[in-house]
Coordinates of C-alpha atoms and ligand atoms in Angstrom, one line a residue:
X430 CA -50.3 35.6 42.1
X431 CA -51.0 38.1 39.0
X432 CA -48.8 38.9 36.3
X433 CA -48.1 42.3 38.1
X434 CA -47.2 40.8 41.6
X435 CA -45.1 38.3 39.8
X436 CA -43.2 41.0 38.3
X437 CA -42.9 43.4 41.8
X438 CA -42.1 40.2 43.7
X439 CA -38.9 39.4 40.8
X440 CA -37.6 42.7 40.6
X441 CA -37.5 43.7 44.9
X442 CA -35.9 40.1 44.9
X443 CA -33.4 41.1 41.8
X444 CA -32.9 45.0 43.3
X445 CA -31.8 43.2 46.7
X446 CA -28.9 40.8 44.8
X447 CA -31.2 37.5 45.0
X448 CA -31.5 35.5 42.1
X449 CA -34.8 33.3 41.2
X450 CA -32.4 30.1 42.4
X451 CA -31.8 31.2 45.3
X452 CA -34.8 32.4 46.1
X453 CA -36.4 29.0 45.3
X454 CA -34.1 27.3 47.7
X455 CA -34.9 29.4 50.3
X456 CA -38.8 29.0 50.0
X457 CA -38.5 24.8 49.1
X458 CA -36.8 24.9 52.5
X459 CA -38.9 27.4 54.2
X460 CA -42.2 25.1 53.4
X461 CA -40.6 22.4 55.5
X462 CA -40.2 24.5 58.6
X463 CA -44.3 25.6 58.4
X464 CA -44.8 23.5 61.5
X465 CA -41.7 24.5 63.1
X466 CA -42.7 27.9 62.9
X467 CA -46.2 27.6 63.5
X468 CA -45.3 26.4 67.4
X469 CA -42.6 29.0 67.2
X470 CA -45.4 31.9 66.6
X471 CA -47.5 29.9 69.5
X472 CA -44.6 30.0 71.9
X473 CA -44.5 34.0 71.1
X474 CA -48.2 34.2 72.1
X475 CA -47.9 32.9 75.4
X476 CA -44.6 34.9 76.4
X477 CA -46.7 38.1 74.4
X478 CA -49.3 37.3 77.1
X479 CA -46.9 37.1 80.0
X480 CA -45.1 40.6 79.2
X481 CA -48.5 42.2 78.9
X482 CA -49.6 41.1 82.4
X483 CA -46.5 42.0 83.9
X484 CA -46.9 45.1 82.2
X485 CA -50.5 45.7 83.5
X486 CA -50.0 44.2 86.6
X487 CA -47.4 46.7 87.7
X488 CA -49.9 49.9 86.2
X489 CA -47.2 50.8 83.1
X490 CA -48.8 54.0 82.7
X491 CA -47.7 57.1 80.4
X492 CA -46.2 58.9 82.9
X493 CA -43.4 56.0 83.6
X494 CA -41.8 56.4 79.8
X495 CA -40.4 59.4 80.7
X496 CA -36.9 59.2 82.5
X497 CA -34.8 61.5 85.3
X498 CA -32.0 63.4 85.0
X499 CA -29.1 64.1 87.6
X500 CA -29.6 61.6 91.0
X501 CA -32.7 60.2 89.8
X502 CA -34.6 59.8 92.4
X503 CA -38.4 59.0 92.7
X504 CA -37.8 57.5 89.3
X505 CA -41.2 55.8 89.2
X506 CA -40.5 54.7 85.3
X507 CA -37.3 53.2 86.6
X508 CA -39.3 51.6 89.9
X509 CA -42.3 50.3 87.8
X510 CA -40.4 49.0 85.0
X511 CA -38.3 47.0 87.4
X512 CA -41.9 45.7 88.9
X513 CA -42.5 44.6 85.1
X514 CA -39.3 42.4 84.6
X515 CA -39.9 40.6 88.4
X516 CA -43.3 39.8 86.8
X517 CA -42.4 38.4 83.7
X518 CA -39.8 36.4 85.5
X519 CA -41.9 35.8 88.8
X520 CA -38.9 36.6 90.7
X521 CA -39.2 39.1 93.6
X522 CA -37.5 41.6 92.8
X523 CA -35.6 43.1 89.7
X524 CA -33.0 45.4 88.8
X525 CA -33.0 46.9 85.2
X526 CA -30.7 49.9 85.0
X527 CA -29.1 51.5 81.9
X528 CA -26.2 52.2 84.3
X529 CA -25.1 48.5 83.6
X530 CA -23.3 48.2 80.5
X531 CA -23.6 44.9 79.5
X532 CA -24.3 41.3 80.4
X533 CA -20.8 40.9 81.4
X534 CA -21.6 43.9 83.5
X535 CA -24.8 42.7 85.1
X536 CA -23.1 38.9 85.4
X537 CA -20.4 40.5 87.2
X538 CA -22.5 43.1 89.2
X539 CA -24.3 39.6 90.5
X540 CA -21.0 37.8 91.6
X541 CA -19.5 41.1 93.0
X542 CA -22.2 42.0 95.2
X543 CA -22.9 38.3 96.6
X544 CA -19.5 37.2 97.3
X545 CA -17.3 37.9 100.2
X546 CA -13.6 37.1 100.8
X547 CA -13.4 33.1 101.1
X548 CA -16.0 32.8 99.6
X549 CA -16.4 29.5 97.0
X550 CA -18.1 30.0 93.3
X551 CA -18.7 26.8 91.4
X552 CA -19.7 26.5 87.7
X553 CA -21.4 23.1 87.4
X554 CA -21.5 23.5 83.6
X555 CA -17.9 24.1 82.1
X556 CA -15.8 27.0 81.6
X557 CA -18.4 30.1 81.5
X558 CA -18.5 33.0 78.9
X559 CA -15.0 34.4 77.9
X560 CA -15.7 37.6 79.1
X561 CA -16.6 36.0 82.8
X562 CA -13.0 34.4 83.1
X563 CA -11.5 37.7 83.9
X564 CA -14.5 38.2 85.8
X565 CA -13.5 35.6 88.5
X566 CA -10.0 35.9 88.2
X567 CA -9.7 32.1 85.8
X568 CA -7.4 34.3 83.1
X569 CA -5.8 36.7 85.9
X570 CA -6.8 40.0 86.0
X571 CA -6.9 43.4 87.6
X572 CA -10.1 43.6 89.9
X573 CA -11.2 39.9 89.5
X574 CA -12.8 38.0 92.4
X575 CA -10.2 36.3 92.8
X576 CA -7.8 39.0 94.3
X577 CA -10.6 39.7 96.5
X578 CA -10.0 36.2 98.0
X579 CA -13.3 34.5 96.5
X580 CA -12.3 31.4 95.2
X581 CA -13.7 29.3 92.2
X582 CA -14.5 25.5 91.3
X583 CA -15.1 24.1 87.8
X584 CA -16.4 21.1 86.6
X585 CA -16.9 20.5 83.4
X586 CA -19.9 18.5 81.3
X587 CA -19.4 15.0 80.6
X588 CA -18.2 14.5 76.9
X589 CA -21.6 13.9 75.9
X590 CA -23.3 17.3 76.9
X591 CA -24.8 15.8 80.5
X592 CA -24.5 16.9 83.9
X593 CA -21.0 15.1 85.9
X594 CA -23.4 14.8 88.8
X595 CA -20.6 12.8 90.6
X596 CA -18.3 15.7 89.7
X597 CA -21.0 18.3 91.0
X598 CA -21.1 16.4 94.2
X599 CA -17.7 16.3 95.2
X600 CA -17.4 20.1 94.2
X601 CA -20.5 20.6 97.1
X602 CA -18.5 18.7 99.7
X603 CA -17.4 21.8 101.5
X604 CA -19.7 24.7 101.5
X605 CA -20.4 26.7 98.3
X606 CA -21.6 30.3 98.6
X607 CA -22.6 30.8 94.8
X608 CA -23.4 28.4 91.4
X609 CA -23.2 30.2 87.6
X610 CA -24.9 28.3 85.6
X611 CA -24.7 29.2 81.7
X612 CA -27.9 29.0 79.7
X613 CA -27.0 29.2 76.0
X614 CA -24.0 27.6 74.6
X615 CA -22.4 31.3 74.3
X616 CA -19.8 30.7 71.1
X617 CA -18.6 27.1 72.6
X618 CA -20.0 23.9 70.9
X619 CA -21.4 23.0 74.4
X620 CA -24.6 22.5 74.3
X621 CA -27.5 24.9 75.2
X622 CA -29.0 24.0 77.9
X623 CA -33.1 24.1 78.5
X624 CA -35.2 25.3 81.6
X625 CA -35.7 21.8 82.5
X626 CA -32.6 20.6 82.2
X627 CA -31.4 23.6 84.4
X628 CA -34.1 23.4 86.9
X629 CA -33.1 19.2 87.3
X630 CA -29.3 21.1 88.0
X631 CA -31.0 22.9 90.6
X632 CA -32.7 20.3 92.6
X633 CA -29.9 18.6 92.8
X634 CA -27.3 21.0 93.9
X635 CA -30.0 22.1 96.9
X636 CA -30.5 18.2 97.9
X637 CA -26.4 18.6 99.0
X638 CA -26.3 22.2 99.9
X639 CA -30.2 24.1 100.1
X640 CA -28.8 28.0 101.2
X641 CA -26.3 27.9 97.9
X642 CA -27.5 31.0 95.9
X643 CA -28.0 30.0 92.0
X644 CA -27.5 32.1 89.4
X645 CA -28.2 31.4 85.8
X646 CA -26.9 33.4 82.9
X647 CA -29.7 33.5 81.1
X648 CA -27.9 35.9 78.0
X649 CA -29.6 34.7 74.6
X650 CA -32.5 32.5 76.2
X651 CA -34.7 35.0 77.2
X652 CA -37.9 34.1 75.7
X653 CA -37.2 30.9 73.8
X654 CA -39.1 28.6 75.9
X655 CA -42.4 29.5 78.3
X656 CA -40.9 29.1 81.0
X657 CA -37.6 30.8 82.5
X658 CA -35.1 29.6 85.2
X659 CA -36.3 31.5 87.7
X660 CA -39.0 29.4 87.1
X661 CA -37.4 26.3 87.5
X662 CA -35.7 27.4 91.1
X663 CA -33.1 29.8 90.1
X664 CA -32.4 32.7 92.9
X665 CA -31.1 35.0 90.3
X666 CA -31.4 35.4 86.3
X667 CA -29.0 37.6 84.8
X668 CA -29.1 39.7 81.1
X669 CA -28.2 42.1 78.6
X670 CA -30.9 44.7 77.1
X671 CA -28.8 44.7 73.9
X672 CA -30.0 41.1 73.6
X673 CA -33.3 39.2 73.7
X674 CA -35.4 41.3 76.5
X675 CA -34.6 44.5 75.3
X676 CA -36.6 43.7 71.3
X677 CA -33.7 45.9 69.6
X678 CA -35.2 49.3 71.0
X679 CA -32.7 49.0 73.9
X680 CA -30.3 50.8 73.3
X681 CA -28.2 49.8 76.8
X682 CA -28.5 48.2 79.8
X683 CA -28.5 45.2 81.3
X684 CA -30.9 43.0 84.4
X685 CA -31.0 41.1 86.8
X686 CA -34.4 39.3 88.5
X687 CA -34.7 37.2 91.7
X688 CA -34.8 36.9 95.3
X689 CA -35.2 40.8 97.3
X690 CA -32.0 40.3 99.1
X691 CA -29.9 39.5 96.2
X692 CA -31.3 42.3 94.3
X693 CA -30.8 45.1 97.0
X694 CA -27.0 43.4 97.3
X695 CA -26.7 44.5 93.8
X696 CA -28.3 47.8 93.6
X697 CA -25.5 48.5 96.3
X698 CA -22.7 47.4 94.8
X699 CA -24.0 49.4 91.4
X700 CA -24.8 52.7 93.4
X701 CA -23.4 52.6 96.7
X702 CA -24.3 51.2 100.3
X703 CA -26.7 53.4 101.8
X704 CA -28.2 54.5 98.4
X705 CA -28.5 51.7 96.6
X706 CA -31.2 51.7 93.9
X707 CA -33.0 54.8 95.0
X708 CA -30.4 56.3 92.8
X709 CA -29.9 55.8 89.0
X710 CA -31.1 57.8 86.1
X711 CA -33.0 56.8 82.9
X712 CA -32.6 59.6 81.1
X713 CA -34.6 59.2 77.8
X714 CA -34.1 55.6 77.9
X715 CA -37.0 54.5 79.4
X716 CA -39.5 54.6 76.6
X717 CA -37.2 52.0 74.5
X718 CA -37.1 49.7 77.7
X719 CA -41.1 49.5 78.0
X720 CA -41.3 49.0 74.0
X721 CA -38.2 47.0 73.8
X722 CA -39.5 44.5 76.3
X723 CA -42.9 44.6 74.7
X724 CA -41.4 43.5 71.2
X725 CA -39.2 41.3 72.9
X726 CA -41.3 37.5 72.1
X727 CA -42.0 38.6 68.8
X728 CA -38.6 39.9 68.2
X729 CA -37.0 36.5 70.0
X730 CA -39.0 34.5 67.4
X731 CA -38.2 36.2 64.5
X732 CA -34.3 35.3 65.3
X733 CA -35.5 31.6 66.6
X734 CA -36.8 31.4 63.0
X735 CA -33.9 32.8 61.2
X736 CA -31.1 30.5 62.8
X737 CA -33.8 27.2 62.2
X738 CA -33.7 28.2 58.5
X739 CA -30.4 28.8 58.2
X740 CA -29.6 25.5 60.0
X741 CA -32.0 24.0 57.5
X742 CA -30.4 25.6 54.3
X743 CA -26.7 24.4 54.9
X744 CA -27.3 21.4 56.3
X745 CA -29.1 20.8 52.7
X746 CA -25.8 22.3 51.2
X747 CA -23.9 19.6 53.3
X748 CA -22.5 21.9 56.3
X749 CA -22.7 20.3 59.7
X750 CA -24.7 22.9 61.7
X751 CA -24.8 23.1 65.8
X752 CA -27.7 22.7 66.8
X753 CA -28.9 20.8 63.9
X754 CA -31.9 21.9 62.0
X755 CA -34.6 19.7 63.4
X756 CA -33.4 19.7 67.2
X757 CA -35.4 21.9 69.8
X758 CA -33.8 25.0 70.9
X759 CA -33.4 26.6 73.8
X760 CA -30.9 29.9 72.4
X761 CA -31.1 32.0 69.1
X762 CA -27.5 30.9 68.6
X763 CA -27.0 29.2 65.4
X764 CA -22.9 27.6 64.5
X765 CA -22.4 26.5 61.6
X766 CA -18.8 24.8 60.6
X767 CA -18.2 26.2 57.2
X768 CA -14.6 24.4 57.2
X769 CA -13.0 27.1 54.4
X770 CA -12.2 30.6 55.4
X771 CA -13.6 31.9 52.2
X772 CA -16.6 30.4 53.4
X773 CA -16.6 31.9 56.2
X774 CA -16.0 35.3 54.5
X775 CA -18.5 34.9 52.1
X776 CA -21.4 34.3 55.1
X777 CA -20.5 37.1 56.5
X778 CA -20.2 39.5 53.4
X779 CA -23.9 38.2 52.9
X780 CA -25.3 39.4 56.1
X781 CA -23.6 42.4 55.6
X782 CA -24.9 43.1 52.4
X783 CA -28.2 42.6 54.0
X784 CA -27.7 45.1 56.4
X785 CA -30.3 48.3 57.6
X786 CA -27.1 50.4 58.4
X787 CA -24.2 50.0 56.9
X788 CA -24.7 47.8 54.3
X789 CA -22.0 49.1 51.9
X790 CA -19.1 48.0 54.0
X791 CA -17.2 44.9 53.6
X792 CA -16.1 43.4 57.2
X793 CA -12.8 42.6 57.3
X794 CA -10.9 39.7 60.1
X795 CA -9.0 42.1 62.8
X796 CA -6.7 41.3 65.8
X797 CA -9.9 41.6 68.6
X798 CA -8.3 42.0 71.8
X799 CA -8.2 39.0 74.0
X800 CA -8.3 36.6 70.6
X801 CA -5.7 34.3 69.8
X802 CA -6.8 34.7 66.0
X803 CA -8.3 37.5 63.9
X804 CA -12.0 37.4 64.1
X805 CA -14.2 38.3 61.4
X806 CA -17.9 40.4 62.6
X807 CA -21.1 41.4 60.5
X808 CA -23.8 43.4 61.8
X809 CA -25.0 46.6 60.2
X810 CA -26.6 47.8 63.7
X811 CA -28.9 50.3 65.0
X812 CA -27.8 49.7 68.4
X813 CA -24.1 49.4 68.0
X814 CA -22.8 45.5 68.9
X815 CA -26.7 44.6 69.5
X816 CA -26.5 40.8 68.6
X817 CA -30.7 40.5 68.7
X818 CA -30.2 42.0 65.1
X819 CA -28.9 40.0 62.6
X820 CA -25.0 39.3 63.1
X821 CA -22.6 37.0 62.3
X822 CA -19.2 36.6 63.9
X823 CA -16.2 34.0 63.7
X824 CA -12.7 33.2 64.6
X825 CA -10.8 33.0 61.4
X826 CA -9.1 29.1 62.4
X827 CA -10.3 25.7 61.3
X828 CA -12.8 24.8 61.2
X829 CA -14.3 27.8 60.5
X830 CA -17.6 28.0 62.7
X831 CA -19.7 30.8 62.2
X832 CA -22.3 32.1 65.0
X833 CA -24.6 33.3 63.3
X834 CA -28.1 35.2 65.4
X835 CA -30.3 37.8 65.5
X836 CA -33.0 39.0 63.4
X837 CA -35.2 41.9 64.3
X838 CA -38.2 40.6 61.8
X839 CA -38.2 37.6 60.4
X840 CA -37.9 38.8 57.3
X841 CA -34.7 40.3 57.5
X842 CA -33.4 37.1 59.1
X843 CA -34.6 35.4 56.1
X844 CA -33.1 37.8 53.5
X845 CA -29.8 37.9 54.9
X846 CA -29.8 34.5 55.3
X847 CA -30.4 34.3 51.4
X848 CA -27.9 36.8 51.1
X849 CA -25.2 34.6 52.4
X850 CA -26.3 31.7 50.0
X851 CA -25.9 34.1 47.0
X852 CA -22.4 35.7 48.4
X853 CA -21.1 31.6 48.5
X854 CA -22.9 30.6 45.3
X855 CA -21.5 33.8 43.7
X856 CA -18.0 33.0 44.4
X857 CA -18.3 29.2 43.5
X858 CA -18.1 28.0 46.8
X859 CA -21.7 26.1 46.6
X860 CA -23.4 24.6 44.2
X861 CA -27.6 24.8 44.8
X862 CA -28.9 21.6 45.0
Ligands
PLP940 C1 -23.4 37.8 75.4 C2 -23.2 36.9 76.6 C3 -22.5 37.4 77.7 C4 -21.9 38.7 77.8 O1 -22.7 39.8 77.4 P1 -22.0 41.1 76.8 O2 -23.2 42.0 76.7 O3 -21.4 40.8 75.5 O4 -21.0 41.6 77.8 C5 -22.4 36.5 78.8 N1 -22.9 35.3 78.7 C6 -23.5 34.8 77.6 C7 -23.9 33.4 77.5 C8 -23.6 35.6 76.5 O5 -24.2 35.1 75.4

């Protein structure tokens, strides 16, 4: 480096709020993680390759970025980019509407439309999502499936993250119309769980029952690995756009990929019977869908790199980090217990102040509706709430865990990541080691 790069390179670092210490710690660490990353950017080449022959495989021509208004039929944009998401999931069939909300939406769309009356759900892996357990009716609620008579079974992992297979068989004993099964760890310590581990699930719920219809909630792990449930047996896989697959162009929707039948169940419980998913309009939507799930590999590994590096810079500073720096992931979910509230503040001032959009607000802990405690959120957004761009979010109770994830580039996952180092090193709360 010259004299004049040296100087550029210190004063953008001193202009953003990083100091030279800082700054050093962050690249001492980052020269650890060259490997690490190295397969990272290797992964994104092969799930690159897969979007781009779904892509081409279902003819994504010009004409299909440009959306419908009113009823929305002969949406071929719509049709073809559903034919691109059951190609990159090799599923039959796909649904990908702006219409749905949400992943709570779409996970809820999937249950809704394949459960009757009597029927039985069972969730192999724990207690699902928060936002599912008014879903099925666990915390009662208006609408759930459980006023419409579907009934639900639990059973929890064994204290040490692995399947209660004994558990999971007595659950199948009587027939079972539907399995969740949650992907990432969501904002629990549970464990994330990978496509193999899944797909082993899988073979042995169909060795007891072989018509059950598994679903996977595959929110946060699109991406991560080569391979997706769906590939590993999985009927249906189930998403938000405002999270991995939709690369931070999304600007709504949700998906859902997987056997024909399942799929037309759901365009009929989103639409109505009769006109299921002939209706539906995009709008101007469509273009960010096509370039959102274009970006979304690179975009996944940008935050897969940010939450190993942060992982890697507290665990240095002595802060006990799920998963833990060097362990494989299978999410872009990074907790970190940060034990002090003002920690906890202080992280997420720092990815605030590292912010796109709104970077000159300070977040403050508020009374979020169905918490028990004030939660603390950071994200300056383009897409408002979009956790594939860098966030941070925590309850404020012991032991203070943060979940941190997101990161459009890498860079900006890096810089914020700094950001929070200088916010806690500002305030005395860490000493650089
Ligand atoms: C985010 C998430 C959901 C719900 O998605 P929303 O878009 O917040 O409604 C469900 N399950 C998991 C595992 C998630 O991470």
């Amino acid at each position: 480096m010259n004299e004049r790069e040296t100087a550029a390179r210190q004063t953008a670092y001193r202009e953003f709020g990083l100091s030279p210490e800082v700054i050093a710690f962050g690249e001492e660490t980052e020269k650890l993680l060259r490997e690490r990353f190295d397969r990272i950017d290797d992964n994104a080449f092969v799930t690159q390759a897969k979007v781009l022959t779904a892509m081409q495989r279902a003819g994504v021509s010009e004409a299909h970025l440009i959306g419908t208004t009113g009823y929305g039929y002969s949406d071929i944009g719509r049709d073809t980019l559903e034919k691109v998401y059951a190609g990159i999931f090799h599923s039959e069939d796909a649904l990908v509407r702006p219409q749905i909300t949400c992943g709570t939406h779409a996970l809820a769309l999937a249950l809704q439309a394949n459960l009757r009356p009597g029927d039985v759900l069972l969730s192999p892996v724990g207690k699902p999502y928060d936002t599912l357990e008014e879903v099925i009716g666990i915390r009662e609620s208006m609408g759930s499936l459980a006023e419409f008579g579907v009934k639900y079974r639990q059973v929890d992992l064994l204290p040490d993250g692995s399947f209660d297979y004994e558990g999971i068989r007595k659950a199948l004993e009587t027939p079972v119309k539907m399995v969740t099964i949650q992907r990432s760890r969501g904002y629990a310590l549970r464990p994330t769980l990978s496509v193999e581990r899944i797909g082993e699930l899988i073979t042995f719920i169909r060795g007891i029952q072989p018509e059950v219809i598994i679903m996977v909630d595959n929110c946060y792990g699109e991406f991560v690995e080569l391979s997706e449930p769906s590939d590993a047996g999985a009927d249906l896989v189930v998403g938000s756009l405002i999270k991995n697959p939709g690369g931070g162009l999304a600007p709504i929707g949700g998906y859902l990929a997987g056997r024909s039948e399942l799929i037309e169940q759901a365009a009929r419980r989103l639409t109505s019977p009769g006109l299921g998913r002939e209706v539906g309009a995009t709008l101007d939507v469509l273009r960010s869908l096509y370039q959102g799930i274009f970006l979304a590999p690179t975009v996944t590994a940008s935050a897969l790199k940010g939450a190993i590096f942060a992982a890697a810079l507290y665990e240095k500073l002595g802060f006990t980090c799920y998963p833990k720096a060097e362990e494989e992931r299978y999410d872009i979910i990074q907790a970190i217990t940060l034990e002090k509230e003002e920690c906890l503040l202080a992280f997420c001032e720092g990815i605030q102040s590292a912010a796109p959009v709104d970077a000159h607000v300070k977040p403050e802990p508020w009374d979020m509706p169905g918490y028990d405690v004030p939660v603390i959120m950071a994200a300056g957004a383009f897409i408002s709430g979009a956790s594939i761009e860098l966030s941070a979010d925590g309850p404020l109770k012991e032991p203070y865990n943060v979940y941190f994830q997101g990161g459009l580039t890498w860079p900006h996952a890096k810089l914020g990541i700094l950001k929070t180092v200088q916010t806690m090193a500002d305030k005395g709360l860490i000493h650089l080691v």
